[in-house]
Amino acid sequence: MSDDAQLSRREALKLALATAVLMLSSSQLPAAAALRRAERSLLPIQLTTLLSNRQSAAALGRAYLAAYPHEQQVAALLNQIATSAAARDTAWPGQSLRDLLGQMLTDDFAADRVVILQGWVLSVTEARLCALALLLA
Amino acid sequence: MFIDARTVQADSTIDADICIIGAGAAGITLGRQFSAQPFRTIILESGGLRPDPATQSLYAGTSTGIPYYPLDAARLRMFGGTTNHWGGTCRPFSAIDFEARSWIPYSGWPIQLGDVLPYYDRARTICAVGSPTWDLAEWQRQDAQPVLPLRDGRTASRVAQVVPAAQRSFAKHYRDELERAGSVTTYLNANVTEIVTDDAGARVTGVRVACLSGTRFAVNARVVILAAGGIENARMLLVSNQRHTAGLGNQHDLVGRFFLEHPRFEAGIIVPANRHLPVGFYQTHGIANTRLKGYVGLTEETIRREQLVDIQINMIPTYSAAYRASLKTPEVASLKYLAHQLKRRELPDDFGMHVANIVEDLLTAEASFLPAAPLPLPKPLALRRLLAAEAGELEQALPATFGDIAFAANQQLFASTPIDYIRLNTRIDPVPNPDSRVRLGRERDALGLPRLELHWQLSPLDKHSVRRTLEILGAELGQAGLGRLQIKLDDDDTSWPAGTRGGWHHMGTTRMSDDPRRGVVDRNCQVHGIANLYVAGSSVFPTAGSGTPTMLLVSLALRLADHIKERMR
């Protein structure tokens, strides 16, 4: 994939991720109304699983940001996640965001890209998603 | 033949070719091996055939460092020794356990697994372990319980076998045989107070014996074998200090050092993605006539790459609150109690009360079923209530509808009982530590011998290995989509959780090495510098190992018996 194609893919992922996290973490969905119906349904099962308990996600997000203070901005987090996603050799948006994030989690664990937050062994991607949810809430 | 040592003539001397000190797993194994031999063997056992508080109190001592069990509770001073309260779990050592590993100081045995393997299957039979098979793949072909589908290859499930409780005591199994053995005489209530050497201190000539009744006598022997247990072996060498003031075999201050246990503590939990995650393989379960229990550890390749000690992870599921509550109801308790009593062919005095509890619970369902129906059909109201219930509510509704016994039975027999979380109990094969030791204390026992002081210590690599093993397992669980793992250990590798316990495995205090500066006994278990004194049992282990000690110490006893028989020709 060319650098330009990777860049635009990363930007698209960032938007989709932010939207998904925003929709789950906020009771008011100002951005959601503007989305197409198809995009509204792009909710990764892992996000749902993780963020269905907002308190847990917030606690883990807080712990992640305390350990990695240089990622304490939405843009920084989105960038990290989207960069990881864009580097994958898969054709997104052909693959659903749900599947993409699921695969990223699997790959993180396989490559030992884990963080230990409050003792929990988590994929770095899911930890960043929790941090993102905390910042966007 | 069995003789009560209290009946021996005071101040007499008994002659023997072989004198074995202790009738536990090692001593009994040796005695049995010598029973058909053309030389006379004496076994001196401190205790009798039943536990005796006064004898047991000879084991009392003190401990410092990591809290340990009372020394007179973790061992049994009677015929059969600690096999009389043995937990029965067996797993053989692996080849890596015998290796000197660069990242584990003081590791390495002077023998290899191959030196022990010829004796392992005989030891397995002696210990009443059901099957010669330890291969996981072979067991999985017959086992209805699957292993966790972990894909990464850094962890592996392994198999241990559990000897049924009724078959664990060596006293029960081998007493009759030893009693009939013509060339072996077992003296009960015979406490060895000193191993005696010649004037040069280069050969043992025999032992001194004292009974709590006051009787004292001596045994002369050509060969003495110390088989008194992983802690007491060291004590016997240390108290035998008439010629060697530091104790026998202690010219390099090694006797009593390197005390090893298999420490264990709860180190984490798993929250499964699916509450019906099958973990039955990791509980004790039966296949044919064998009791198996699985556990998880790292592969050898991972251990080498990460430079860790071996950690064994046992999984203890915590089931749903409703299921746990059903097990605590008086009705289920009555059913379990009666089943236990009837198995022992005993009728309790309150039999009627327990039967009433059970019947009343079984009649719960009667109210929920249509009367006089040809098949057990639930009443419409009961059925509606169950169908409308959410998953969590259903767990509450089932016992109320069908009774606690039916609910508990259904969960155990037919349903995969929902798990709330899985506790992870870890067992460590620790780094040998010279500062973990037993030594003589100031207090004296009823025979005038110094009591022991135990100082139990572990090493930072031990705790680091637990944490790293759980990190790896957590990553594998995440990769397989099975759930998430939480490590419940802090980052301080020099401190230990409050619940750290041993496994009643006492090892290392007379460790084996061909170099007398690094070991008390050589590869044949002979004490360095004393040609006719040997040590049997787990005190000779230089490392605790990934396996369990009983089968290995019996294997080493068989190997030692062959060596002695050859020597006695």
XYZ file of C-alpha atoms in Angstrom:
706
model
C 0.000 0.000 0.000
C 1.411 3.437 -0.901
C 2.181 5.998 1.786
C -0.617 8.262 0.524
C -3.120 5.420 0.587
C -1.939 4.504 4.094
C -2.362 8.084 5.260
C -5.908 8.434 4.061
C -6.783 5.027 5.453
C -5.380 6.099 8.795
C -7.421 9.285 8.759
C -10.565 7.362 7.948
C -9.882 4.944 10.745
C -9.331 7.758 13.178
C -12.728 9.189 12.331
C -14.459 5.857 12.607
C -12.789 5.033 15.897
C -13.558 8.390 17.407
C -17.146 8.135 16.281
C -17.562 4.644 17.661
C -16.048 5.528 20.995
C -18.016 8.749 21.162
C -21.255 6.961 20.515
C -20.599 4.531 23.290
C -19.246 6.940 25.815
C -21.575 9.832 25.459
C -25.269 9.974 26.098
C -25.535 12.922 23.724
C -24.610 12.053 20.207
C -24.273 15.300 18.316
C -21.988 13.753 15.756
C -24.071 10.615 15.396
C -26.998 12.413 13.860
C -24.810 13.460 10.972
C -23.551 9.977 10.288
C -24.846 7.629 7.711
C -26.772 4.709 9.171
C -24.125 2.272 8.040
C -21.427 4.062 9.988
C -23.563 4.127 13.110
C -23.596 0.372 13.108
C -19.818 0.108 13.044
C -19.419 -0.829 16.682
C -16.581 -3.272 17.321
C -17.666 -6.056 19.560
C -14.527 -5.570 21.611
C -15.374 -1.924 22.138
C -18.860 -2.886 23.175
C -17.554 -5.534 25.521
C -14.994 -3.235 27.037
C -16.940 -0.064 27.134
C -20.305 -1.484 28.087
C -19.101 -0.936 31.629
C -18.111 2.710 31.498
C -16.710 2.719 35.000
C -14.326 -0.118 34.221
C -13.265 1.455 30.949
C -12.703 4.797 32.651
C -10.643 3.186 35.404
C -8.479 1.371 32.909
C -8.247 4.434 30.729
C -7.133 6.508 33.676
C -4.526 3.904 34.583
C -3.223 3.825 31.021
C -2.882 7.592 30.795
C -1.122 7.698 34.146
C 1.394 5.182 32.855
C 1.730 6.808 29.426
C 1.182 10.536 29.991
C 2.559 11.431 26.568
C -0.610 9.909 25.042
C -2.956 12.069 27.095
C -4.588 13.655 24.093
C -7.321 12.341 21.876
C -5.300 13.046 18.779
C -2.293 11.166 20.105
C -4.368 8.136 20.978
C -6.280 8.118 17.728
C -3.031 8.419 15.871
C -1.470 5.465 17.655
C -4.464 3.220 17.092
C -5.030 4.235 13.513
C -1.340 3.885 12.674
C -1.346 0.352 14.005
C -4.488 -0.418 12.083
C -3.285 1.144 8.874
C -0.061 -0.833 9.021
C -2.006 -4.022 8.823
C -2.092 -5.720 5.535
C -5.862 -5.873 5.311
C -8.311 -4.004 3.149
C -10.268 -1.673 5.377
C -13.004 -0.385 5.078
C -13.749 -3.673 3.349
C -13.277 -5.270 6.705
C -15.662 -4.015 9.356
C -14.285 -1.824 12.117
C -15.444 -4.463 14.546
C -13.428 -7.167 12.843
C -10.458 -4.890 12.374
C -10.252 -3.968 16.018
C -10.811 -7.562 17.020
C -7.934 -8.651 14.851
C -5.744 -5.865 16.225
C -6.364 -7.102 19.735
C -5.497 -10.633 18.725
C -2.323 -9.485 17.020
C -1.319 -7.355 19.991
C -1.511 -10.353 22.280
C 0.336 -12.555 19.826
C 3.161 -10.036 19.547
C 3.260 -9.412 23.309
C 2.163 -5.813 22.754
C 0.474 -5.810 26.113
C 0.173 -3.384 28.972
C -0.451 -4.284 32.595
C -3.025 -1.951 34.113
C -4.078 -2.579 37.695
C -2.779 -6.106 37.097
C -4.967 -6.663 34.029
C -3.056 -8.014 31.037
C -4.518 -6.011 28.158
C -3.812 -5.467 24.541
C -2.260 -2.032 24.031
C -5.040 -1.252 21.560
C -7.814 -1.991 24.005
C -6.036 0.018 26.685
C -5.833 2.961 24.288
C -9.514 2.596 23.453
C -10.337 2.814 27.158
C -8.168 5.921 27.417
C -9.887 7.372 24.381
C -13.295 6.719 25.886
C -12.222 8.466 29.095
C -10.988 11.551 27.265
C -14.042 11.747 25.031
C -16.562 11.183 27.803
C 9.750 -58.466 62.070
C 8.600 -55.528 64.159
C 10.044 -54.925 67.611
C 9.074 -52.240 70.086
C 12.409 -50.648 70.917
C 11.162 -49.922 74.437
C 11.484 -53.644 75.126
C 15.143 -53.825 74.083
C 17.545 -54.462 76.927
C 18.927 -51.171 78.169
C 22.516 -50.357 77.173
C 22.687 -53.379 74.857
C 24.200 -53.362 71.375
C 22.490 -54.754 68.297
C 24.577 -55.729 65.293
C 23.437 -55.287 61.726
C 24.914 -54.965 58.271
C 22.651 -52.090 57.202
C 21.018 -49.609 59.528
C 18.260 -47.452 58.012
C 17.190 -44.425 60.056
C 13.522 -43.680 59.372
C 10.579 -45.649 57.973
C 8.956 -43.177 55.639
C 8.709 -43.517 51.875
C 12.489 -43.815 51.390
C 13.188 -46.029 54.420
C 10.367 -48.445 53.666
C 11.422 -48.647 49.998
C 14.990 -49.470 51.009
C 13.854 -52.009 53.592
C 11.692 -53.793 51.047
C 14.604 -53.921 48.602
C 16.830 -55.518 51.222
C 14.285 -58.043 52.450
C 15.477 -60.929 50.295
C 19.163 -60.167 50.622
C 21.837 -62.190 52.427
C 22.610 -59.401 54.864
C 20.863 -58.179 57.975
C 19.018 -54.896 57.874
C 17.599 -52.880 60.736
C 15.145 -50.018 60.323
C 14.948 -47.600 63.241
C 11.673 -45.673 63.286
C 11.118 -42.957 65.876
C 7.372 -43.408 66.015
C 5.010 -46.311 66.339
C 2.206 -47.551 64.149
C -0.099 -44.751 65.285
C 0.502 -41.052 65.899
C 1.765 -40.291 69.370
C 1.797 -36.691 70.668
C 4.958 -37.114 72.717
C 6.871 -38.537 69.764
C 5.394 -35.990 67.392
C 6.552 -33.172 69.658
C 10.155 -34.218 68.972
C 9.598 -32.555 65.580
C 8.713 -29.168 67.053
C 10.937 -26.255 66.171
C 10.788 -22.598 65.220
C 10.793 -20.751 61.943
C 11.724 -17.315 60.658
C 11.647 -15.700 57.240
C 8.595 -16.523 55.144
C 5.978 -17.930 57.558
C 5.941 -21.709 57.547
C 3.748 -24.390 59.013
C 4.643 -25.614 62.509
C 7.438 -28.119 62.011
C 5.541 -30.730 64.012
C 2.472 -30.327 61.782
C 4.120 -30.513 58.353
C 5.706 -33.904 59.072
C 4.557 -37.120 60.696
C 6.845 -39.029 63.012
C 5.436 -42.546 62.776
C 5.765 -45.673 60.687
C 5.044 -44.631 57.111
C 6.181 -41.107 57.846
C 4.631 -38.253 55.949
C 2.945 -40.627 53.469
C 0.303 -40.861 56.176
C -0.876 -37.374 55.226
C 0.397 -37.169 51.688
C -1.690 -35.217 49.171
C -1.117 -37.845 46.480
C -0.363 -35.612 43.491
C 2.361 -37.061 41.290
C 4.198 -35.770 38.282
C 7.648 -36.863 37.071
C 10.595 -34.522 36.787
C 11.685 -33.316 33.355
C 15.172 -33.400 31.860
C 15.606 -29.648 32.325
C 15.111 -30.065 36.084
C 18.466 -31.846 36.281
C 20.340 -29.300 34.175
C 22.674 -26.598 35.382
C 20.947 -23.489 33.990
C 23.057 -20.365 33.720
C 20.287 -18.093 35.044
C 19.581 -20.266 38.116
C 22.481 -20.225 40.597
C 23.301 -23.567 42.235
C 21.144 -25.454 39.739
C 22.241 -28.760 38.233
C 22.345 -32.309 39.506
C 25.345 -34.605 39.110
C 22.946 -37.118 37.531
C 20.588 -36.801 34.591
C 17.005 -37.803 34.101
C 18.310 -40.868 32.259
C 19.958 -42.103 35.464
C 16.603 -42.093 37.221
C 14.285 -43.209 34.420
C 14.999 -46.943 34.836
C 13.567 -46.659 38.339
C 10.680 -44.317 37.654
C 8.097 -46.864 36.619
C 8.857 -49.069 39.613
C 8.540 -46.009 41.816
C 5.240 -45.195 40.163
C 3.903 -48.612 41.083
C 5.246 -48.361 44.630
C 3.489 -45.014 45.049
C 0.247 -46.510 43.650
C 0.118 -44.077 40.749
C -2.434 -45.457 38.332
C -0.966 -45.120 34.875
C 2.481 -45.122 33.235
C 1.215 -42.499 30.808
C 2.108 -38.850 31.319
C 1.717 -37.698 27.732
C -1.019 -35.094 27.392
C -1.930 -36.017 23.821
C -2.528 -39.621 24.832
C -4.752 -38.616 27.700
C -6.680 -36.114 25.586
C -7.699 -38.937 23.246
C -9.698 -40.446 26.117
C -10.520 -37.377 28.179
C -13.911 -35.739 27.798
C -12.399 -32.618 29.356
C -10.515 -30.531 26.800
C -7.490 -28.382 27.510
C -7.709 -24.649 26.970
C -7.397 -23.884 23.242
C -4.344 -21.657 23.598
C -2.657 -21.098 20.273
C 0.516 -19.220 20.853
C 2.778 -22.079 21.886
C 4.415 -20.325 24.805
C 2.336 -22.154 27.388
C 1.405 -25.806 27.674
C -1.076 -27.832 29.632
C 0.339 -30.761 31.574
C -0.952 -33.764 33.432
C -0.497 -34.844 37.033
C -1.994 -38.002 38.498
C -3.612 -38.101 41.908
C -3.279 -41.217 44.021
C -6.613 -42.007 45.742
C -6.543 -41.199 49.455
C -6.977 -44.822 50.508
C -3.828 -45.841 48.653
C -1.351 -43.197 49.785
C -0.021 -44.548 53.066
C 3.125 -46.645 52.765
C 2.377 -47.900 56.274
C -0.900 -49.393 55.145
C 0.547 -50.977 52.016
C 3.868 -52.290 53.180
C 3.574 -52.965 56.886
C 2.619 -56.622 56.484
C 5.382 -57.250 53.986
C 8.024 -55.719 56.221
C 6.693 -57.572 59.222
C 7.150 -60.831 57.362
C 10.570 -59.927 55.934
C 13.081 -62.332 57.397
C 16.248 -60.318 57.027
C 14.748 -56.927 57.936
C 13.869 -55.968 61.501
C 11.967 -52.754 62.149
C 12.341 -51.192 65.568
C 9.497 -48.851 66.463
C 9.720 -46.055 69.036
C 13.469 -45.964 68.365
C 14.909 -42.447 68.195
C 18.428 -42.092 66.833
C 20.279 -39.503 68.878
C 23.678 -39.735 67.245
C 25.445 -41.298 64.305
C 28.741 -42.577 65.662
C 32.003 -42.585 63.760
C 35.447 -44.025 64.330
C 38.102 -41.892 65.957
C 39.244 -40.462 62.647
C 35.678 -39.529 61.762
C 36.051 -41.201 58.375
C 33.670 -44.129 58.866
C 30.459 -44.571 60.786
C 30.381 -47.474 63.173
C 26.724 -47.299 64.139
C 24.127 -45.206 65.934
C 22.905 -44.458 69.434
C 19.214 -44.958 70.124
C 16.965 -43.582 72.858
C 13.325 -44.243 73.630
C 11.078 -41.700 75.299
C 10.531 -44.333 77.977
C 14.198 -43.928 78.949
C 15.610 -47.071 77.351
C 18.861 -46.506 75.495
C 20.882 -48.874 73.358
C 23.245 -48.924 70.390
C 23.291 -50.379 66.898
C 26.523 -51.314 65.164
C 26.325 -51.366 61.381
C 28.615 -51.629 58.379
C 26.488 -49.158 56.435
C 24.144 -46.470 57.763
C 21.463 -44.882 55.606
C 19.781 -41.727 56.835
C 16.147 -41.694 55.629
C 14.475 -39.495 58.225
C 12.967 -36.844 55.955
C 13.982 -33.677 54.182
C 14.456 -31.663 57.372
C 15.360 -34.326 59.917
C 18.195 -35.761 57.793
C 20.037 -32.470 58.182
C 19.319 -32.406 61.897
C 20.761 -35.906 62.388
C 23.990 -34.922 60.656
C 24.271 -31.693 62.628
C 23.702 -33.273 66.042
C 26.238 -36.022 65.327
C 29.097 -33.710 66.206
C 31.271 -35.693 68.610
C 34.144 -36.042 66.132
C 33.223 -33.414 63.551
C 32.133 -30.459 65.658
C 30.196 -28.909 62.800
C 28.340 -32.169 62.247
C 28.854 -35.015 59.821
C 29.354 -34.140 56.159
C 29.424 -30.460 57.071
C 33.031 -29.563 56.378
C 31.861 -26.876 53.920
C 28.900 -25.561 55.946
C 26.328 -27.003 53.571
C 24.284 -29.281 55.817
C 20.924 -27.663 56.394
C 21.408 -24.984 53.753
C 19.421 -24.734 50.508
C 16.148 -25.675 52.182
C 13.679 -25.960 49.322
C 9.915 -26.048 49.223
C 7.384 -25.674 46.417
C 5.867 -22.361 47.510
C 2.386 -21.613 46.314
C -0.007 -18.700 46.515
C -2.912 -17.232 44.674
C -1.404 -14.876 42.126
C -4.209 -13.885 39.807
C -7.610 -14.490 38.318
C -9.054 -15.091 34.899
C -12.363 -13.555 33.910
C -13.547 -15.785 31.084
C -15.173 -14.328 27.990
C -17.566 -17.263 28.094
C -18.894 -18.152 31.535
C -19.055 -21.772 30.436
C -15.367 -21.988 29.584
C -14.506 -25.662 30.060
C -11.881 -25.955 32.783
C -12.811 -29.410 34.021
C -9.477 -30.757 32.807
C -7.769 -28.629 35.451
C -9.804 -30.126 38.282
C -9.220 -33.620 39.601
C -11.253 -35.905 37.368
C -11.366 -39.564 36.495
C -10.511 -41.388 33.300
C -10.898 -45.148 33.532
C -9.210 -46.009 36.842
C -6.926 -42.992 36.959
C -7.407 -39.634 38.647
C -5.931 -36.813 36.613
C -5.411 -33.163 37.264
C -4.203 -30.730 34.680
C -2.277 -27.551 35.105
C -0.669 -24.921 32.895
C 2.967 -23.947 32.650
C 5.391 -22.424 30.197
C 7.005 -24.538 27.520
C 10.632 -25.411 28.037
C 11.564 -23.198 25.089
C 9.847 -20.223 26.707
C 11.457 -20.898 30.073
C 14.885 -20.904 28.460
C 14.251 -17.830 26.339
C 12.800 -15.823 29.216
C 15.277 -17.281 31.753
C 12.699 -18.131 34.352
C 12.089 -20.835 36.902
C 9.261 -23.276 36.290
C 5.860 -22.081 37.455
C 2.849 -24.367 37.597
C -0.562 -22.715 37.424
C -3.554 -24.454 38.954
C -7.025 -23.221 38.059
C -9.747 -23.021 40.668
C -13.075 -21.916 39.228
C -15.412 -19.817 41.309
C -18.884 -20.700 40.148
C -21.941 -18.524 39.970
C -23.264 -17.238 43.248
C -26.519 -19.178 42.816
C -24.701 -22.476 42.376
C -22.449 -21.830 45.349
C -25.452 -20.883 47.462
C -27.246 -24.092 46.473
C -24.308 -26.142 47.727
C -24.562 -24.521 51.133
C -28.245 -25.226 51.688
C -29.088 -27.648 54.497
C -30.691 -29.996 51.964
C -27.594 -30.396 49.793
C -25.375 -30.551 52.882
C -27.559 -33.371 54.232
C -27.349 -35.279 50.957
C -23.560 -34.995 50.833
C -23.188 -35.908 54.508
C -25.392 -38.991 54.218
C -23.616 -40.120 51.039
C -20.283 -39.811 52.839
C -21.472 -41.669 55.923
C -23.136 -44.447 53.944
C -19.940 -44.909 51.934
C -18.222 -45.570 55.247
C -21.137 -47.846 56.197
C -21.965 -45.652 59.153
C -25.458 -44.547 60.146
C -25.394 -41.186 61.933
C -27.572 -40.576 64.975
C -29.415 -37.739 63.246
C -30.171 -39.826 60.172
C -33.861 -38.982 60.333
C -33.246 -35.245 60.303
C -31.075 -35.460 57.216
C -33.584 -37.642 55.384
C -36.341 -35.137 56.202
C -34.234 -32.299 54.759
C -33.720 -34.199 51.548
C -37.320 -35.298 51.112
C -38.659 -31.820 51.776
C -36.349 -30.387 49.116
C -37.244 -33.043 46.565
C -40.930 -32.265 47.128
C -40.290 -28.642 46.098
C -40.599 -29.704 42.499
C -43.917 -31.415 43.170
C -45.604 -28.039 43.462
C -44.213 -27.019 40.069
C -45.348 -30.043 38.072
C -48.764 -30.990 36.731
C -50.304 -33.659 38.956
C -51.123 -37.038 37.451
C -49.411 -36.156 34.149
C -47.921 -39.152 32.295
C -44.655 -37.226 31.934
C -43.091 -34.700 34.320
C -44.576 -31.529 32.856
C -44.041 -28.226 34.626
C -47.140 -26.241 35.457
C -47.799 -23.414 33.000
C -47.139 -20.781 35.641
C -43.797 -22.311 36.565
C -42.861 -22.672 32.915
C -43.814 -19.070 32.140
C -41.746 -17.831 35.044
C -38.682 -19.747 33.915
C -38.970 -18.764 30.251
C -39.391 -15.110 31.086
C -36.431 -14.991 33.407
C -33.211 -13.289 32.359
C -30.047 -15.399 32.635
C -29.207 -14.145 36.103
C -32.806 -14.437 37.319
C -33.040 -17.986 35.951
C -30.231 -19.062 38.241
C -32.287 -17.813 41.166
C -35.579 -19.211 39.867
C -34.433 -22.778 39.234
C -33.778 -23.755 42.850
C -37.057 -22.211 43.968
C -38.909 -24.189 41.306
C -37.192 -27.548 41.423
C -35.363 -27.537 44.692
C -31.721 -26.952 45.608
C -30.670 -30.587 45.195
C -32.054 -30.809 41.665
C -30.456 -27.495 40.743
C -27.036 -28.436 42.141
C -27.188 -31.872 40.544
C -28.172 -30.429 37.193
C -25.329 -27.928 37.314
C -22.785 -30.568 38.190
C -23.931 -33.352 35.950
C -25.558 -31.845 32.906
C -24.726 -28.195 32.666
C -21.441 -26.491 32.415
C -21.751 -24.579 35.639
C -21.391 -20.866 34.966
C -18.103 -19.497 36.200
C -17.765 -16.040 37.659
C -13.974 -16.122 37.588
C -11.061 -18.539 37.880
C -8.532 -18.214 40.672
C -4.935 -18.964 39.721
C -2.869 -20.755 42.299
C 0.784 -20.821 41.335
C 3.455 -23.301 42.430
C 7.123 -22.395 42.093
C 10.234 -24.478 41.470
C 12.436 -21.979 43.332
C 16.018 -20.904 42.892
C 18.210 -22.820 45.377
C 19.105 -20.316 48.084
C 21.913 -21.051 50.576
C 20.365 -18.639 53.076
C 17.178 -20.696 53.199
C 18.179 -23.219 55.804
C 17.621 -25.293 58.887
C 20.049 -25.164 61.769
C 20.249 -26.286 65.354
C 18.550 -24.018 67.838
C 19.047 -23.441 71.544
C 15.963 -25.284 72.745
C 16.205 -28.990 73.475
C 13.655 -31.736 72.985
C 12.700 -34.477 75.457
C 15.718 -36.538 74.386
C 18.114 -33.669 74.943
C 18.685 -32.988 71.257
C 18.722 -29.428 69.923
C 15.536 -28.479 68.162
C 15.653 -27.061 64.697
C 15.247 -23.488 63.531
C 14.012 -23.080 59.984
C 14.640 -19.912 58.038
C 12.701 -20.062 54.787
C 13.751 -17.704 52.072
C 13.041 -17.315 48.370
C 14.702 -15.291 45.603
C 13.637 -12.362 43.407
C 13.704 -14.543 40.276
C 11.002 -16.734 41.841
C 8.468 -13.921 42.073
C 9.521 -12.371 38.781
C 8.919 -15.776 37.165
C 5.377 -15.922 38.535
C 4.582 -12.482 37.230
C 6.115 -13.085 33.810
C 4.418 -16.482 33.480
C 1.053 -14.888 34.183
C 1.749 -12.077 31.709
C 2.450 -14.668 29.024
C -0.637 -16.692 29.940
C -2.701 -13.491 29.917
C -1.472 -12.676 26.418
C -2.292 -16.180 25.209
C -5.772 -16.031 26.698
C -6.357 -12.679 25.036
C -5.088 -13.925 21.723
C -7.418 -16.912 21.868
C -10.351 -14.709 22.867
C -10.886 -16.694 26.051
C -10.859 -13.847 28.539
C -8.647 -11.529 30.504
C -6.192 -12.247 33.292
C -5.450 -10.041 36.259
C -2.160 -10.449 38.104
C -2.529 -9.908 41.818
C 1.129 -9.409 42.680
C 3.001 -6.217 43.368
C 6.252 -5.354 41.602
C 8.494 -5.885 44.611
C 10.350 -9.129 43.901
C 11.793 -9.232 47.408
C 8.468 -9.480 49.202
C 5.948 -12.307 49.272
C 2.158 -12.405 49.467
C 0.673 -13.019 52.881
C -0.847 -16.299 51.732
C 2.430 -17.888 50.617
C 2.448 -21.501 51.715
C 4.619 -24.550 51.194
C 3.449 -27.900 49.930
C 4.980 -29.957 52.730
C 7.816 -30.748 50.348
C 11.103 -30.594 52.287
C 14.128 -30.759 50.037
C 17.693 -29.670 49.524
C 19.180 -29.735 53.026
C 21.782 -32.420 52.191
C 22.045 -31.611 48.516
C 23.724 -33.773 45.915
C 26.876 -32.734 44.066
C 30.034 -34.489 42.961
C 31.942 -31.500 44.347
C 32.108 -31.627 48.177
C 32.261 -27.816 48.192
C 28.818 -27.687 46.589
C 27.077 -30.708 48.050
C 26.760 -32.925 51.095
C 26.324 -36.203 49.206
C 27.736 -37.419 45.916
C 25.841 -38.854 42.957
C 25.382 -42.144 44.838
C 23.992 -40.324 47.865
C 27.084 -41.110 49.907
C 28.105 -38.402 52.348
C 31.330 -36.801 51.182
C 34.232 -37.928 53.277
C 32.395 -40.784 55.027
C 32.541 -43.949 52.982
C 29.701 -45.887 54.611
C 27.148 -43.164 55.358
C 24.364 -42.500 52.849
C 21.346 -40.228 52.704
C 18.013 -41.163 51.162
C 15.037 -38.934 50.517
C 14.317 -35.493 49.155
C 16.979 -33.796 51.265
C 19.456 -34.794 48.520
C 17.613 -32.826 45.813
C 19.758 -29.885 44.596
C 16.633 -28.335 43.029
C 12.957 -28.752 43.848
C 11.988 -29.484 40.264
C 8.858 -29.129 38.194
C 7.691 -32.550 39.288
C 6.598 -33.792 42.678
C 9.146 -35.196 45.137
C 7.629 -38.504 46.243
C 8.066 -40.525 43.062
C 11.583 -39.169 42.554
C 12.737 -39.850 46.095
C 11.414 -43.404 45.825
C 13.258 -43.756 42.494
C 16.463 -42.549 44.115
C 15.919 -44.975 47.007
C 15.614 -47.838 44.520
C 18.779 -46.653 42.802
C 20.575 -46.402 46.140
C 19.389 -49.893 47.069
C 20.970 -51.268 43.901
C 24.196 -49.451 44.739
C 24.238 -50.832 48.277
C 23.453 -54.366 47.123
C 26.357 -54.154 44.715
C 28.580 -52.852 47.481
C 27.530 -55.636 49.837
C 28.479 -58.426 47.404
